[in-house]
mmCIF file of C-alpha atoms in Angstrom:
data_model
loop_
_atom_site.group_PDB
_atom_site.id
_atom_site.type_symbol
_atom_site.label_atom_id
_atom_site.label_comp_id
_atom_site.label_asym_id
_atom_site.label_seq_id
_atom_site.Cartn_x
_atom_site.Cartn_y
_atom_site.Cartn_z
ATOM 1 C CA UNK A 25 -16.413 -103.832 13.738
ATOM 2 C CA UNK A 26 -15.907 -99.927 13.515
ATOM 3 C CA UNK A 27 -13.280 -97.551 14.610
ATOM 4 C CA UNK A 28 -14.116 -94.797 16.779
ATOM 5 C CA UNK A 29 -11.665 -91.963 16.102
ATOM 6 C CA UNK A 30 -12.272 -89.364 19.063
ATOM 7 C CA UNK A 31 -13.105 -86.408 16.807
ATOM 8 C CA UNK A 32 -15.785 -84.842 14.526
ATOM 9 C CA UNK A 33 -16.141 -85.881 11.241
ATOM 10 C CA UNK A 34 -16.279 -81.920 10.460
ATOM 11 C CA UNK A 35 -15.194 -79.211 12.953
ATOM 12 C CA UNK A 36 -18.123 -77.554 14.864
ATOM 13 C CA UNK A 37 -17.886 -73.883 15.464
ATOM 14 C CA UNK A 38 -20.668 -71.533 17.035
ATOM 15 C CA UNK A 39 -20.249 -67.750 17.423
ATOM 16 C CA UNK A 40 -22.875 -67.080 20.105
ATOM 17 C CA UNK A 41 -25.122 -68.547 22.666
ATOM 18 C CA UNK A 42 -28.484 -69.171 20.548
ATOM 19 C CA UNK A 43 -30.866 -71.280 22.192
ATOM 20 C CA UNK A 44 -33.792 -70.382 19.743
ATOM 21 C CA UNK A 45 -31.297 -71.809 17.165
ATOM 22 C CA UNK A 46 -30.735 -74.792 19.101
ATOM 23 C CA UNK A 47 -34.300 -75.570 19.467
ATOM 24 C CA UNK A 48 -34.387 -75.738 15.560
ATOM 25 C CA UNK A 49 -31.435 -77.750 15.250
ATOM 26 C CA UNK A 50 -33.240 -80.495 17.333
ATOM 27 C CA UNK A 51 -35.303 -81.385 14.170
ATOM 28 C CA UNK A 52 -31.928 -82.807 12.831
ATOM 29 C CA UNK A 53 -31.319 -84.668 16.245
ATOM 30 C CA UNK A 54 -34.637 -86.444 16.926
ATOM 31 C CA UNK A 55 -36.894 -85.667 14.388
ATOM 32 C CA UNK A 56 -38.211 -87.773 11.596
ATOM 33 C CA UNK A 57 -35.769 -87.110 8.874
ATOM 34 C CA UNK A 58 -33.041 -86.376 11.373
ATOM 35 C CA UNK A 59 -29.598 -88.148 11.761
ATOM 36 C CA UNK A 60 -30.919 -90.550 14.595
ATOM 37 C CA UNK A 61 -33.625 -91.597 12.358
ATOM 38 C CA UNK A 62 -31.556 -91.909 9.237
ATOM 39 C CA UNK A 63 -28.884 -94.250 10.856
ATOM 40 C CA UNK A 64 -31.031 -96.596 12.363
ATOM 41 C CA UNK A 65 -33.047 -96.817 9.309
ATOM 42 C CA UNK A 66 -29.993 -97.687 7.187
ATOM 43 C CA UNK A 67 -28.126 -99.983 9.522
ATOM 44 C CA UNK A 68 -31.617 -101.961 10.024
ATOM 45 C CA UNK A 69 -32.284 -102.362 6.410
ATOM 46 C CA UNK A 70 -29.049 -103.840 6.030
ATOM 47 C CA UNK A 71 -30.505 -107.273 6.722
ATOM 48 C CA UNK A 72 -32.922 -107.191 4.005
ATOM 49 C CA UNK A 73 -30.575 -105.810 1.059
ATOM 50 C CA UNK A 74 -28.651 -107.684 -1.624
ATOM 51 C CA UNK A 75 -25.213 -108.151 -0.978
ATOM 52 C CA UNK A 76 -24.041 -105.859 -3.815
ATOM 53 C CA UNK A 77 -25.376 -102.816 -1.834
ATOM 54 C CA UNK A 78 -25.317 -103.564 1.812
ATOM 55 C CA UNK A 79 -21.685 -102.005 2.212
ATOM 56 C CA UNK A 80 -23.374 -98.533 1.036
ATOM 57 C CA UNK A 81 -26.103 -99.060 3.859
ATOM 58 C CA UNK A 82 -23.310 -99.898 6.633
ATOM 59 C CA UNK A 83 -21.113 -96.826 5.536
ATOM 60 C CA UNK A 84 -23.949 -94.119 5.324
ATOM 61 C CA UNK A 85 -25.472 -95.398 8.363
ATOM 62 C CA UNK A 86 -22.116 -95.227 10.328
ATOM 63 C CA UNK A 87 -21.691 -91.828 8.926
ATOM 64 C CA UNK A 88 -25.376 -90.794 10.153
ATOM 65 C CA UNK A 89 -23.969 -91.217 13.770
ATOM 66 C CA UNK A 90 -20.959 -89.035 13.193
ATOM 67 C CA UNK A 91 -23.512 -86.359 11.672
ATOM 68 C CA UNK A 92 -25.645 -86.957 14.902
ATOM 69 C CA UNK A 93 -22.481 -86.260 17.041
ATOM 70 C CA UNK A 94 -22.167 -82.940 15.280
ATOM 71 C CA UNK A 95 -25.894 -81.627 15.591
ATOM 72 C CA UNK A 96 -25.544 -82.739 19.446
ATOM 73 C CA UNK A 97 -22.183 -80.752 19.642
ATOM 74 C CA UNK A 98 -23.896 -77.941 17.659
ATOM 75 C CA UNK A 99 -27.142 -77.823 20.479
ATOM 76 C CA UNK A 100 -24.699 -78.101 23.431
ATOM 77 C CA UNK A 101 -22.350 -75.068 22.235
ATOM 78 C CA UNK A 102 -25.579 -72.845 21.349
ATOM 79 C CA UNK A 103 -27.028 -73.594 24.870
ATOM 80 C CA UNK A 104 -24.152 -74.086 27.232
ATOM 81 C CA UNK A 105 -24.167 -70.431 28.531
ATOM 82 C CA UNK A 106 -27.956 -70.079 28.566
ATOM 83 C CA UNK A 107 -29.661 -69.096 31.547
ATOM 84 C CA UNK A 108 -32.969 -70.623 32.338
ATOM 85 C CA UNK A 109 -34.422 -67.447 31.162
ATOM 86 C CA UNK A 110 -33.007 -67.601 27.857
ATOM 87 C CA UNK A 111 -34.094 -71.049 27.342
ATOM 88 C CA UNK A 112 -37.505 -70.390 28.304
ATOM 89 C CA UNK A 113 -37.897 -67.465 25.744
ATOM 90 C CA UNK A 114 -36.275 -69.796 23.232
ATOM 91 C CA UNK A 115 -39.244 -72.390 23.821
ATOM 92 C CA UNK A 116 -37.190 -74.422 25.684
ATOM 93 C CA UNK A 117 -38.567 -74.216 29.192
ATOM 94 C CA UNK A 118 -40.109 -77.626 29.284
ATOM 95 C CA UNK A 119 -36.909 -79.310 27.957
ATOM 96 C CA UNK A 120 -35.148 -77.399 30.268
ATOM 97 C CA UNK A 121 -37.429 -78.447 33.621
ATOM 98 C CA UNK A 122 -37.069 -82.020 32.344
ATOM 99 C CA UNK A 123 -33.681 -82.427 31.240
ATOM 100 C CA UNK A 124 -31.595 -79.466 32.262
ATOM 101 C CA UNK A 125 -29.129 -79.011 29.658
ATOM 102 C CA UNK A 126 -29.198 -82.632 28.642
ATOM 103 C CA UNK A 127 -29.752 -83.465 24.957
ATOM 104 C CA UNK A 128 -33.131 -85.636 24.595
ATOM 105 C CA UNK A 129 -34.006 -87.109 21.195
ATOM 106 C CA UNK A 130 -37.120 -85.057 20.080
ATOM 107 C CA UNK A 131 -37.643 -82.995 17.147
ATOM 108 C CA UNK A 132 -37.811 -78.837 17.063
ATOM 109 C CA UNK A 133 -41.439 -79.255 18.447
ATOM 110 C CA UNK A 134 -40.413 -81.052 21.210
ATOM 111 C CA UNK A 135 -42.379 -84.537 19.815
ATOM 112 C CA UNK A 136 -40.023 -87.452 21.251
ATOM 113 C CA UNK A 137 -38.297 -89.394 18.593
ATOM 114 C CA UNK A 138 -40.234 -92.814 17.786
ATOM 115 C CA UNK A 139 -39.390 -95.853 15.998
ATOM 116 C CA UNK A 140 -42.244 -95.086 13.677
ATOM 117 C CA UNK A 141 -39.828 -92.767 12.038
ATOM 118 C CA UNK A 142 -38.034 -95.911 10.600
ATOM 119 C CA UNK A 143 -38.991 -96.989 7.257
ATOM 120 C CA UNK A 144 -37.987 -100.720 6.006
ATOM 121 C CA UNK A 145 -40.515 -102.344 3.778
ATOM 122 C CA UNK A 146 -38.007 -105.330 2.965
ATOM 123 C CA UNK A 147 -37.928 -104.937 -0.910
ATOM 124 C CA UNK A 148 -34.480 -103.402 -1.678
ATOM 125 C CA UNK A 149 -35.815 -100.828 -4.522
ATOM 126 C CA UNK A 150 -38.427 -99.449 -2.201
ATOM 127 C CA UNK A 151 -36.049 -99.229 0.640
ATOM 128 C CA UNK A 152 -33.593 -97.164 -1.391
ATOM 129 C CA UNK A 153 -36.132 -94.761 -2.701
ATOM 130 C CA UNK A 154 -37.379 -94.207 0.930
ATOM 131 C CA UNK A 155 -33.881 -93.654 1.584
ATOM 132 C CA UNK A 156 -33.413 -91.337 -1.181
ATOM 133 C CA UNK A 157 -36.639 -89.403 -0.298
ATOM 134 C CA UNK A 158 -35.121 -89.159 3.260
ATOM 135 C CA UNK A 159 -31.779 -87.422 2.236
ATOM 136 C CA UNK A 160 -33.599 -85.173 0.191
ATOM 137 C CA UNK A 161 -35.799 -84.147 3.117
ATOM 138 C CA UNK A 162 -32.571 -83.738 5.339
ATOM 139 C CA UNK A 163 -31.092 -81.532 2.732
ATOM 140 C CA UNK A 164 -33.988 -79.452 2.290
ATOM 141 C CA UNK A 165 -34.145 -79.031 6.253
ATOM 142 C CA UNK A 166 -30.527 -77.956 6.721
ATOM 143 C CA UNK A 167 -30.792 -75.553 3.923
ATOM 144 C CA UNK A 168 -33.535 -73.818 6.065
ATOM 145 C CA UNK A 169 -31.627 -74.096 9.054
ATOM 146 C CA UNK A 170 -28.604 -72.383 7.219
ATOM 147 C CA UNK A 171 -31.323 -69.762 6.097
ATOM 148 C CA UNK A 172 -32.669 -69.183 9.865
ATOM 149 C CA UNK A 173 -29.073 -67.976 11.424
ATOM 150 C CA UNK A 174 -26.443 -65.387 10.735
ATOM 151 C CA UNK A 175 -23.755 -67.200 12.804
ATOM 152 C CA UNK A 176 -21.535 -67.742 9.724
ATOM 153 C CA UNK A 177 -19.464 -70.546 12.111
ATOM 154 C CA UNK A 178 -22.781 -72.545 12.300
ATOM 155 C CA UNK A 179 -23.609 -72.191 8.740
ATOM 156 C CA UNK A 180 -20.311 -73.624 7.957
ATOM 157 C CA UNK A 181 -20.964 -76.668 9.799
ATOM 158 C CA UNK A 182 -24.646 -76.855 8.331
ATOM 159 C CA UNK A 183 -23.476 -76.410 5.059
ATOM 160 C CA UNK A 184 -21.326 -79.632 5.570
ATOM 161 C CA UNK A 185 -24.036 -81.661 6.721
ATOM 162 C CA UNK A 186 -26.151 -80.326 3.608
ATOM 163 C CA UNK A 187 -23.540 -81.404 1.215
ATOM 164 C CA UNK A 188 -23.754 -84.827 2.834
ATOM 165 C CA UNK A 189 -26.874 -85.196 2.518
ATOM 166 C CA UNK A 190 -26.504 -84.773 -1.470
ATOM 167 C CA UNK A 191 -23.786 -87.327 -1.697
ATOM 168 C CA UNK A 192 -25.669 -90.098 0.082
ATOM 169 C CA UNK A 193 -28.953 -89.509 -2.075
ATOM 170 C CA UNK A 194 -26.576 -89.857 -4.967
ATOM 171 C CA UNK A 195 -25.367 -92.995 -3.734
ATOM 172 C CA UNK A 196 -28.600 -94.537 -3.101
ATOM 173 C CA UNK A 197 -29.571 -93.577 -6.660
ATOM 174 C CA UNK A 198 -26.603 -95.620 -7.993
ATOM 175 C CA UNK A 199 -27.489 -98.585 -5.733
ATOM 176 C CA UNK A 200 -31.043 -98.520 -7.163
ATOM 177 C CA UNK A 201 -29.606 -98.862 -10.570
ATOM 178 C CA UNK A 202 -27.341 -101.430 -9.649
ATOM 179 C CA UNK A 203 -30.401 -103.436 -8.073
ATOM 180 C CA UNK A 204 -32.600 -102.623 -11.067
ATOM 181 C CA UNK A 205 -29.359 -103.835 -13.636
ATOM 182 C CA UNK A 206 -29.371 -106.739 -11.613
ATOM 183 C CA UNK A 207 -32.908 -107.770 -11.710
ATOM 184 C CA UNK A 208 -32.778 -107.666 -15.540
ATOM 185 C CA UNK A 209 -30.164 -110.065 -15.743
ATOM 186 C CA UNK A 210 -31.443 -113.602 -16.967
ATOM 187 C CA UNK A 211 -30.571 -115.867 -14.247
ATOM 188 C CA UNK A 212 -30.182 -119.781 -15.059
ATOM 189 C CA UNK A 213 -29.865 -121.967 -12.353
#
């Protein structure tokens, strides 16, 4: 179904070891509005969405997995040379004690990812409005993350991800209009 190209969607660079920033990035890894929740939400909603827009959910859901991979790479690069003392100082001591340098799906506060983050009402327009909101929340989070670092290399990757959230939001808005127009068409059977 998919072809996996063994490279990131956009290059990920970081200038320095920064476990504190890695902790903040965990929000986009395993948080309610993060990349994992978005990917699973959109791919799940495909089963109750009209054929006219099903491809959109497939495309964006798949792209969200590419974004998850970018976030994981950022976190790894920001922590790979960190000492246990640096991780503890950044508030990642509990994480290190449980997982060493391995990633785990949780948000920036350490709360584990949960399927409760995935919204699927079964009404296509309702679900698409939820998707628009999710993309806008992710966009806002990326902006705040950009504002929290002085690492211009990291900011570059985060800006790419922020812009993709904007594009996704616009595409979901277009899908809403397609479904609204289809709903208004007189159907004769």
